[in-house]
mmCIF file of C-alpha atoms in Angstrom:
data_model
loop_
_atom_site.group_PDB
_atom_site.id
_atom_site.type_symbol
_atom_site.label_atom_id
_atom_site.label_comp_id
_atom_site.label_asym_id
_atom_site.label_seq_id
_atom_site.Cartn_x
_atom_site.Cartn_y
_atom_site.Cartn_z
ATOM 1 C CA UNK A 1 3.518 -120.689 170.632
ATOM 2 C CA UNK A 2 3.187 -124.098 168.860
ATOM 3 C CA UNK A 3 2.628 -122.241 165.568
ATOM 4 C CA UNK A 4 5.617 -119.963 166.149
ATOM 5 C CA UNK A 5 7.804 -122.997 166.862
ATOM 6 C CA UNK A 6 7.605 -123.949 163.183
ATOM 7 C CA UNK A 7 8.069 -120.401 161.891
ATOM 8 C CA UNK A 8 6.832 -116.962 162.828
ATOM 9 C CA UNK A 9 6.750 -114.668 165.844
ATOM 10 C CA UNK A 10 4.551 -114.001 168.862
ATOM 11 C CA UNK A 11 4.092 -110.270 169.488
ATOM 12 C CA UNK A 12 2.285 -109.170 172.642
ATOM 13 C CA UNK A 13 1.314 -105.611 173.545
ATOM 14 C CA UNK A 14 0.399 -104.963 177.158
ATOM 15 C CA UNK A 15 -0.140 -102.386 179.878
ATOM 16 C CA UNK A 16 1.170 -102.818 183.416
ATOM 17 C CA UNK A 17 -1.434 -103.445 186.103
ATOM 18 C CA UNK A 18 0.551 -104.025 189.275
ATOM 19 C CA UNK A 19 3.080 -106.729 190.152
ATOM 20 C CA UNK A 20 2.901 -110.509 190.361
ATOM 21 C CA UNK A 21 0.392 -111.165 187.554
ATOM 22 C CA UNK A 22 1.052 -113.013 184.277
ATOM 23 C CA UNK A 23 2.075 -109.915 182.305
ATOM 24 C CA UNK A 24 4.534 -108.863 185.010
ATOM 25 C CA UNK A 25 6.081 -112.359 185.103
ATOM 26 C CA UNK A 26 6.469 -112.401 181.321
ATOM 27 C CA UNK A 27 8.093 -108.955 181.369
ATOM 28 C CA UNK A 28 10.555 -109.947 184.106
ATOM 29 C CA UNK A 29 11.408 -113.109 182.160
ATOM 30 C CA UNK A 30 12.095 -111.056 179.059
ATOM 31 C CA UNK A 31 14.610 -108.995 181.029
ATOM 32 C CA UNK A 32 16.471 -111.758 182.860
ATOM 33 C CA UNK A 33 16.484 -114.258 180.000
ATOM 34 C CA UNK A 34 14.201 -116.880 181.579
ATOM 35 C CA UNK A 35 11.778 -116.854 178.629
ATOM 36 C CA UNK A 36 12.048 -116.278 174.870
ATOM 37 C CA UNK A 37 10.396 -112.859 174.746
ATOM 38 C CA UNK A 38 12.405 -109.727 174.035
ATOM 39 C CA UNK A 39 10.991 -106.938 176.177
ATOM 40 C CA UNK A 40 10.688 -103.440 174.708
ATOM 41 C CA UNK A 41 9.396 -100.548 176.828
ATOM 42 C CA UNK A 42 7.797 -97.376 175.429
ATOM 43 C CA UNK A 43 7.517 -94.444 177.843
ATOM 44 C CA UNK A 44 4.980 -91.619 177.681
ATOM 45 C CA UNK A 45 7.582 -89.615 175.756
ATOM 46 C CA UNK A 46 7.138 -91.856 172.692
ATOM 47 C CA UNK A 47 5.798 -89.937 169.705
ATOM 48 C CA UNK A 48 7.390 -86.640 170.728
ATOM 49 C CA UNK A 49 5.179 -85.786 173.719
ATOM 50 C CA UNK A 50 6.597 -83.034 175.915
ATOM 51 C CA UNK A 51 6.480 -82.082 179.599
ATOM 52 C CA UNK A 52 3.524 -79.713 179.133
ATOM 53 C CA UNK A 53 1.471 -82.581 177.711
ATOM 54 C CA UNK A 54 2.444 -84.819 180.652
ATOM 55 C CA UNK A 55 1.598 -82.144 183.254
ATOM 56 C CA UNK A 56 -1.883 -81.851 181.765
ATOM 57 C CA UNK A 57 -2.378 -85.615 182.079
ATOM 58 C CA UNK A 58 -1.008 -85.516 185.614
ATOM 59 C CA UNK A 59 -3.704 -83.038 186.668
ATOM 60 C CA UNK A 60 -6.479 -85.178 185.204
ATOM 61 C CA UNK A 61 -5.526 -88.655 186.408
ATOM 62 C CA UNK A 62 -4.904 -90.315 189.802
ATOM 63 C CA UNK A 63 -1.332 -91.471 190.427
ATOM 64 C CA UNK A 64 -2.027 -95.191 189.876
ATOM 65 C CA UNK A 65 -3.713 -94.563 186.528
ATOM 66 C CA UNK A 66 -1.033 -92.137 185.395
ATOM 67 C CA UNK A 67 1.621 -94.783 186.147
ATOM 68 C CA UNK A 68 -0.436 -97.421 184.359
ATOM 69 C CA UNK A 69 -1.192 -95.522 181.149
ATOM 70 C CA UNK A 70 1.743 -93.086 180.907
ATOM 71 C CA UNK A 71 4.770 -94.501 182.790
ATOM 72 C CA UNK A 72 8.266 -93.077 182.406
ATOM 73 C CA UNK A 73 10.080 -96.385 183.055
ATOM 74 C CA UNK A 74 9.201 -100.059 183.716
ATOM 75 C CA UNK A 75 9.696 -99.801 187.492
ATOM 76 C CA UNK A 76 7.223 -96.952 187.745
ATOM 77 C CA UNK A 77 4.777 -98.824 185.516
ATOM 78 C CA UNK A 78 4.629 -101.953 187.647
ATOM 79 C CA UNK A 79 5.168 -100.497 191.123
ATOM 80 C CA UNK A 80 2.612 -97.702 190.975
ATOM 81 C CA UNK A 81 -0.069 -99.055 188.635
ATOM 82 C CA UNK A 82 -3.151 -101.036 189.602
ATOM 83 C CA UNK A 83 -5.173 -100.697 192.808
ATOM 84 C CA UNK A 84 -3.448 -103.065 195.222
ATOM 85 C CA UNK A 85 -5.261 -103.639 198.515
ATOM 86 C CA UNK A 86 -2.102 -104.417 200.473
ATOM 87 C CA UNK A 87 0.797 -102.039 200.950
ATOM 88 C CA UNK A 88 3.250 -102.773 198.126
ATOM 89 C CA UNK A 89 6.245 -101.386 200.049
ATOM 90 C CA UNK A 90 5.486 -103.749 202.947
ATOM 91 C CA UNK A 91 5.177 -106.713 200.577
ATOM 92 C CA UNK A 92 8.461 -105.914 198.809
ATOM 93 C CA UNK A 93 10.201 -105.755 202.201
ATOM 94 C CA UNK A 94 9.154 -109.312 203.105
ATOM 95 C CA UNK A 95 11.865 -111.968 203.101
ATOM 96 C CA UNK A 96 11.183 -115.374 201.569
ATOM 97 C CA UNK A 97 12.429 -118.857 202.346
ATOM 98 C CA UNK A 98 12.359 -121.931 200.114
ATOM 99 C CA UNK A 99 10.178 -124.684 201.591
ATOM 100 C CA UNK A 100 11.970 -127.213 203.767
ATOM 101 C CA UNK A 101 10.132 -129.876 201.791
ATOM 102 C CA UNK A 102 7.150 -130.394 199.493
ATOM 103 C CA UNK A 103 4.853 -133.398 199.504
ATOM 104 C CA UNK A 104 1.797 -134.703 201.344
ATOM 105 C CA UNK A 105 0.724 -136.168 204.675
ATOM 106 C CA UNK A 106 -0.442 -139.753 205.075
ATOM 107 C CA UNK A 107 -1.814 -141.640 208.034
ATOM 108 C CA UNK A 108 0.829 -143.638 209.850
ATOM 109 C CA UNK A 109 0.642 -146.047 212.783
ATOM 110 C CA UNK A 110 -1.904 -145.268 215.511
ATOM 111 C CA UNK A 111 -3.509 -142.660 213.271
ATOM 112 C CA UNK A 112 -0.528 -140.303 213.408
ATOM 113 C CA UNK A 113 0.331 -138.247 210.293
ATOM 114 C CA UNK A 114 3.564 -138.861 208.449
ATOM 115 C CA UNK A 115 5.050 -136.465 205.889
ATOM 116 C CA UNK A 116 6.046 -137.871 202.489
ATOM 117 C CA UNK A 117 8.336 -135.648 200.404
ATOM 118 C CA UNK A 118 7.373 -136.067 196.753
ATOM 119 C CA UNK A 119 7.174 -132.464 195.498
ATOM 120 C CA UNK A 120 3.418 -132.330 196.111
ATOM 121 C CA UNK A 121 0.967 -129.550 196.938
ATOM 122 C CA UNK A 122 1.912 -129.174 200.626
ATOM 123 C CA UNK A 123 4.828 -126.829 201.290
ATOM 124 C CA UNK A 124 6.432 -127.137 204.736
ATOM 125 C CA UNK A 125 8.306 -123.974 205.684
ATOM 126 C CA UNK A 126 8.922 -124.855 209.334
ATOM 127 C CA UNK A 127 8.315 -128.084 211.211
ATOM 128 C CA UNK A 128 5.949 -128.072 214.226
ATOM 129 C CA UNK A 129 7.485 -127.198 217.590
ATOM 130 C CA UNK A 130 6.502 -128.872 220.833
ATOM 131 C CA UNK A 131 4.270 -126.692 223.016
ATOM 132 C CA UNK A 132 3.350 -124.243 220.219
ATOM 133 C CA UNK A 133 -0.233 -123.486 219.218
ATOM 134 C CA UNK A 134 -1.185 -123.420 215.533
ATOM 135 C CA UNK A 135 -4.083 -122.199 213.400
ATOM 136 C CA UNK A 136 -5.123 -123.616 210.022
ATOM 137 C CA UNK A 137 -7.116 -121.308 207.716
ATOM 138 C CA UNK A 138 -8.732 -122.929 204.661
ATOM 139 C CA UNK A 139 -10.399 -121.638 201.490
ATOM 140 C CA UNK A 140 -12.320 -124.415 199.711
ATOM 141 C CA UNK A 141 -12.759 -124.704 195.932
ATOM 142 C CA UNK A 142 -14.905 -127.062 193.872
ATOM 143 C CA UNK A 143 -11.993 -129.387 193.148
ATOM 144 C CA UNK A 144 -12.104 -129.243 189.341
ATOM 145 C CA UNK A 145 -8.785 -129.727 187.555
ATOM 146 C CA UNK A 146 -8.964 -126.346 185.786
ATOM 147 C CA UNK A 147 -10.971 -124.473 188.420
ATOM 148 C CA UNK A 148 -9.912 -122.524 191.489
ATOM 149 C CA UNK A 149 -7.520 -124.069 193.987
ATOM 150 C CA UNK A 150 -8.236 -125.191 197.520
ATOM 151 C CA UNK A 151 -5.774 -123.461 199.812
ATOM 152 C CA UNK A 152 -4.738 -123.710 203.453
ATOM 153 C CA UNK A 153 -2.236 -121.786 205.571
ATOM 154 C CA UNK A 154 -0.820 -122.795 208.938
ATOM 155 C CA UNK A 155 0.248 -120.000 211.303
ATOM 156 C CA UNK A 156 2.291 -120.495 214.468
ATOM 157 C CA UNK A 157 0.264 -118.590 217.086
ATOM 158 C CA UNK A 158 3.341 -118.189 219.306
ATOM 159 C CA UNK A 159 5.503 -116.500 216.663
ATOM 160 C CA UNK A 160 2.914 -115.374 214.040
ATOM 161 C CA UNK A 161 4.881 -117.143 211.301
ATOM 162 C CA UNK A 162 3.341 -118.920 208.333
ATOM 163 C CA UNK A 163 4.847 -122.392 208.672
ATOM 164 C CA UNK A 164 3.015 -124.335 205.922
ATOM 165 C CA UNK A 165 0.819 -123.834 202.864
ATOM 166 C CA UNK A 166 -1.311 -126.275 200.861
ATOM 167 C CA UNK A 167 -2.438 -125.250 197.370
ATOM 168 C CA UNK A 168 -3.954 -127.751 194.971
ATOM 169 C CA UNK A 169 -6.976 -129.299 193.274
ATOM 170 C CA UNK A 170 -8.811 -131.775 195.488
ATOM 171 C CA UNK A 171 -12.447 -132.770 196.044
ATOM 172 C CA UNK A 172 -14.014 -130.837 198.956
ATOM 173 C CA UNK A 173 -14.675 -133.942 201.092
ATOM 174 C CA UNK A 174 -11.134 -135.265 200.603
ATOM 175 C CA UNK A 175 -9.767 -131.799 201.348
ATOM 176 C CA UNK A 176 -11.289 -132.222 204.817
ATOM 177 C CA UNK A 177 -10.567 -135.888 205.536
ATOM 178 C CA UNK A 178 -7.232 -136.390 203.748
ATOM 179 C CA UNK A 179 -5.598 -132.952 203.820
ATOM 180 C CA UNK A 180 -6.859 -130.659 206.585
ATOM 181 C CA UNK A 181 -7.395 -133.355 209.214
ATOM 182 C CA UNK A 182 -3.833 -134.640 208.899
ATOM 183 C CA UNK A 183 -2.426 -131.121 208.573
ATOM 184 C CA UNK A 184 -4.119 -130.070 211.810
ATOM 185 C CA UNK A 185 -2.908 -133.195 213.616
ATOM 186 C CA UNK A 186 0.634 -132.679 212.301
ATOM 187 C CA UNK A 187 0.700 -129.177 213.789
ATOM 188 C CA UNK A 188 -0.189 -130.100 217.369
ATOM 189 C CA UNK A 189 -3.959 -130.481 216.839
ATOM 190 C CA UNK A 190 -4.285 -126.972 215.380
ATOM 191 C CA UNK A 191 -7.450 -124.866 215.542
ATOM 192 C CA UNK A 192 -9.227 -125.477 212.216
ATOM 193 C CA UNK A 193 -10.767 -122.412 210.519
ATOM 194 C CA UNK A 194 -12.598 -123.496 207.342
ATOM 195 C CA UNK A 195 -14.640 -121.136 205.170
ATOM 196 C CA UNK A 196 -18.163 -122.594 205.251
ATOM 197 C CA UNK A 197 -19.440 -120.932 202.064
ATOM 198 C CA UNK A 198 -20.592 -123.316 199.296
ATOM 199 C CA UNK A 199 -18.229 -126.324 199.067
ATOM 200 C CA UNK A 200 -16.760 -125.522 202.476
ATOM 201 C CA UNK A 201 -19.790 -127.175 204.093
ATOM 202 C CA UNK A 202 -18.761 -130.475 202.485
ATOM 203 C CA UNK A 203 -15.227 -130.073 203.842
ATOM 204 C CA UNK A 204 -16.513 -129.288 207.338
ATOM 205 C CA UNK A 205 -18.861 -132.282 207.255
ATOM 206 C CA UNK A 206 -15.912 -134.532 206.377
ATOM 207 C CA UNK A 207 -13.895 -133.120 209.300
ATOM 208 C CA UNK A 208 -16.775 -133.677 211.722
ATOM 209 C CA UNK A 209 -17.204 -137.256 210.542
ATOM 210 C CA UNK A 210 -13.529 -137.791 211.336
ATOM 211 C CA UNK A 211 -14.156 -136.292 214.809
ATOM 212 C CA UNK A 212 -11.502 -133.627 214.262
ATOM 213 C CA UNK A 213 -11.172 -131.134 217.090
ATOM 214 C CA UNK A 214 -10.941 -128.195 217.613
ATOM 215 C CA UNK A 215 -13.159 -126.758 214.866
ATOM 216 C CA UNK A 216 -13.895 -123.038 214.854
ATOM 217 C CA UNK A 217 -17.506 -122.093 215.556
ATOM 218 C CA UNK A 218 -18.980 -119.018 213.946
ATOM 219 C CA UNK A 219 -19.526 -115.832 215.912
ATOM 220 C CA UNK A 220 -22.200 -113.302 215.056
ATOM 221 C CA UNK A 221 -20.713 -109.853 214.474
ATOM 222 C CA UNK A 222 -23.144 -107.587 216.324
ATOM 223 C CA UNK A 223 -22.843 -104.203 217.972
ATOM 224 C CA UNK A 224 -22.875 -105.475 221.551
ATOM 225 C CA UNK A 225 -21.787 -109.085 221.461
ATOM 226 C CA UNK A 226 -19.868 -111.687 219.454
ATOM 227 C CA UNK A 227 -21.977 -114.614 220.619
ATOM 228 C CA UNK A 228 -20.802 -118.109 219.753
ATOM 229 C CA UNK A 229 -23.169 -120.214 217.624
ATOM 230 C CA UNK A 230 -23.226 -123.928 216.845
ATOM 231 C CA UNK A 231 -22.495 -123.217 213.163
ATOM 232 C CA UNK A 232 -19.084 -124.589 212.294
ATOM 233 C CA UNK A 233 -16.585 -122.682 210.162
ATOM 234 C CA UNK A 234 -15.840 -119.135 209.063
ATOM 235 C CA UNK A 235 -18.546 -117.425 207.009
ATOM 236 C CA UNK A 236 -17.249 -114.992 204.385
ATOM 237 C CA UNK A 237 -19.819 -112.205 203.991
ATOM 238 C CA UNK A 238 -19.975 -108.541 203.011
ATOM 239 C CA UNK A 239 -19.189 -107.781 206.663
ATOM 240 C CA UNK A 240 -16.529 -110.385 207.491
ATOM 241 C CA UNK A 241 -14.442 -110.259 204.300
ATOM 242 C CA UNK A 242 -13.437 -106.562 204.597
ATOM 243 C CA UNK A 243 -12.713 -107.167 208.286
ATOM 244 C CA UNK A 244 -10.414 -110.111 207.560
ATOM 245 C CA UNK A 245 -8.641 -108.355 204.671
ATOM 246 C CA UNK A 246 -8.192 -105.052 206.528
ATOM 247 C CA UNK A 247 -6.775 -106.773 209.608
ATOM 248 C CA UNK A 248 -4.380 -108.808 207.465
ATOM 249 C CA UNK A 249 -3.285 -105.563 205.791
ATOM 250 C CA UNK A 250 -2.637 -104.027 209.209
ATOM 251 C CA UNK A 251 -0.521 -107.032 210.240
ATOM 252 C CA UNK A 252 1.534 -106.679 207.051
ATOM 253 C CA UNK A 253 2.087 -102.914 207.480
ATOM 254 C CA UNK A 254 3.187 -103.390 211.086
ATOM 255 C CA UNK A 255 5.336 -106.455 210.260
ATOM 256 C CA UNK A 256 3.364 -108.428 212.855
ATOM 257 C CA UNK A 257 3.119 -111.514 210.644
ATOM 258 C CA UNK A 258 5.933 -113.381 208.889
ATOM 259 C CA UNK A 259 4.941 -115.097 205.650
ATOM 260 C CA UNK A 260 8.148 -116.531 204.087
ATOM 261 C CA UNK A 261 6.202 -118.173 201.201
ATOM 262 C CA UNK A 262 7.013 -116.496 197.864
ATOM 263 C CA UNK A 263 3.862 -117.786 196.138
ATOM 264 C CA UNK A 264 1.628 -116.303 198.834
ATOM 265 C CA UNK A 265 3.410 -112.951 198.641
ATOM 266 C CA UNK A 266 2.981 -112.890 194.847
ATOM 267 C CA UNK A 267 -0.773 -113.444 195.237
ATOM 268 C CA UNK A 268 -1.020 -110.691 197.857
ATOM 269 C CA UNK A 269 0.544 -108.292 195.344
ATOM 270 C CA UNK A 270 -2.173 -108.954 192.765
ATOM 271 C CA UNK A 271 -5.110 -108.627 195.174
ATOM 272 C CA UNK A 272 -6.855 -105.441 194.019
ATOM 273 C CA UNK A 273 -9.819 -103.240 194.875
ATOM 274 C CA UNK A 274 -12.201 -102.175 192.104
ATOM 275 C CA UNK A 275 -13.809 -98.742 191.866
ATOM 276 C CA UNK A 276 -17.014 -100.153 193.384
ATOM 277 C CA UNK A 277 -15.100 -101.382 196.430
ATOM 278 C CA UNK A 278 -15.106 -105.083 195.539
ATOM 279 C CA UNK A 279 -11.837 -106.949 196.146
ATOM 280 C CA UNK A 280 -10.463 -109.890 194.177
ATOM 281 C CA UNK A 281 -7.274 -111.501 192.949
ATOM 282 C CA UNK A 282 -5.737 -111.267 189.501
ATOM 283 C CA UNK A 283 -6.366 -114.021 188.594
ATOM 284 C CA UNK A 284 -6.549 -116.031 191.861
ATOM 285 C CA UNK A 285 -7.031 -115.087 195.511
ATOM 286 C CA UNK A 286 -7.214 -118.532 197.146
ATOM 287 C CA UNK A 287 -4.025 -118.018 199.131
ATOM 288 C CA UNK A 288 -5.087 -114.525 200.200
ATOM 289 C CA UNK A 289 -8.361 -115.784 201.663
ATOM 290 C CA UNK A 290 -6.905 -118.805 203.466
ATOM 291 C CA UNK A 291 -4.180 -116.581 204.960
ATOM 292 C CA UNK A 292 -6.728 -113.957 206.030
ATOM 293 C CA UNK A 293 -8.911 -116.624 207.657
ATOM 294 C CA UNK A 294 -5.916 -118.147 209.475
ATOM 295 C CA UNK A 295 -4.968 -114.667 210.694
ATOM 296 C CA UNK A 296 -8.466 -114.311 212.181
ATOM 297 C CA UNK A 297 -7.932 -117.567 214.036
ATOM 298 C CA UNK A 298 -5.118 -116.009 216.057
ATOM 299 C CA UNK A 299 -7.840 -114.217 218.064
ATOM 300 C CA UNK A 300 -9.348 -117.494 219.233
ATOM 301 C CA UNK A 301 -6.613 -120.126 219.363
ATOM 302 C CA UNK A 302 -5.838 -119.578 223.070
ATOM 303 C CA UNK A 303 -9.485 -119.539 224.235
ATOM 304 C CA UNK A 304 -10.368 -122.324 226.655
ATOM 305 C CA UNK A 305 -13.152 -123.655 224.420
ATOM 306 C CA UNK A 306 -10.599 -124.543 221.732
ATOM 307 C CA UNK A 307 -8.087 -126.301 223.963
ATOM 308 C CA UNK A 308 -7.683 -130.034 223.333
ATOM 309 C CA UNK A 309 -7.276 -132.294 226.332
ATOM 310 C CA UNK A 310 -4.021 -134.193 225.969
ATOM 311 C CA UNK A 311 -3.436 -137.508 227.683
ATOM 312 C CA UNK A 312 -0.016 -138.548 229.041
ATOM 313 C CA UNK A 313 1.886 -141.010 226.832
ATOM 314 C CA UNK A 314 1.311 -144.658 227.668
ATOM 315 C CA UNK A 315 3.800 -145.939 230.236
ATOM 316 C CA UNK A 316 4.701 -142.464 231.519
ATOM 317 C CA UNK A 317 4.442 -141.376 235.166
ATOM 318 C CA UNK A 318 1.298 -139.351 234.396
ATOM 319 C CA UNK A 319 -0.263 -142.346 232.673
ATOM 320 C CA UNK A 320 0.275 -144.531 235.777
#
């Protein structure tokens, strides 16, 4: 682009591979005038191909690949191509809301969190409600400026609504002490579900040093029991990841969870399954994993072991 600014053109040839990825965003921008590309679509009929030729291709290829390689129109190309894990019709039916505010949480008097609106990495969709239970699901990245993002979702366990999302670059220890701790406190001392793979252990250690409670404790997935262990956090394995993703997909199909956040929905659209069964985002899946982990927390948030004892406010009748 810098070269073309002083003379020349940028020509890009591409093939659709689902919605929400970079190519899809560039195509949409070329159609609604939000970028400087001029979009030109070539259908399978280009070059004089006829219906007999197309029928032969149709017999040889699965529907998603036929739509990807030989689409008839742009809508078919993007809607039917790729191997999305989540139901695309369900995702397109989701409504979105702009965040109430964007910013960060800081520690205020008596250790209470205070929200500062400065357009930061924390998106508040709905403020906490008195008496509601909340779950925070977190996916931890290394914290590098150009690496993956650390992500957290907050779900209202009473309404199954996503009420907040954090997505940014932050060191794993600070993600625990400066972000998740205050986020959990802000949402009524929410149940904290942190992925304990790799850098997640650093985040969990920071939360424990701050004496944050309640922290989710791992359960062993066995045939007869789901015994509680003393290992903190959610472990993403070959057994637990498909479980979390499949159950999130079920919630989406049945409209049992309300997401609101447009960025999260866009990432769900680009979460695909390869031919070998492996699942990943295109290019990122941080929001998908933190949302899936938070969704798992809805099973445990009302258990007695995760209830926090609350003391009456000073000077109240209960306090006396």
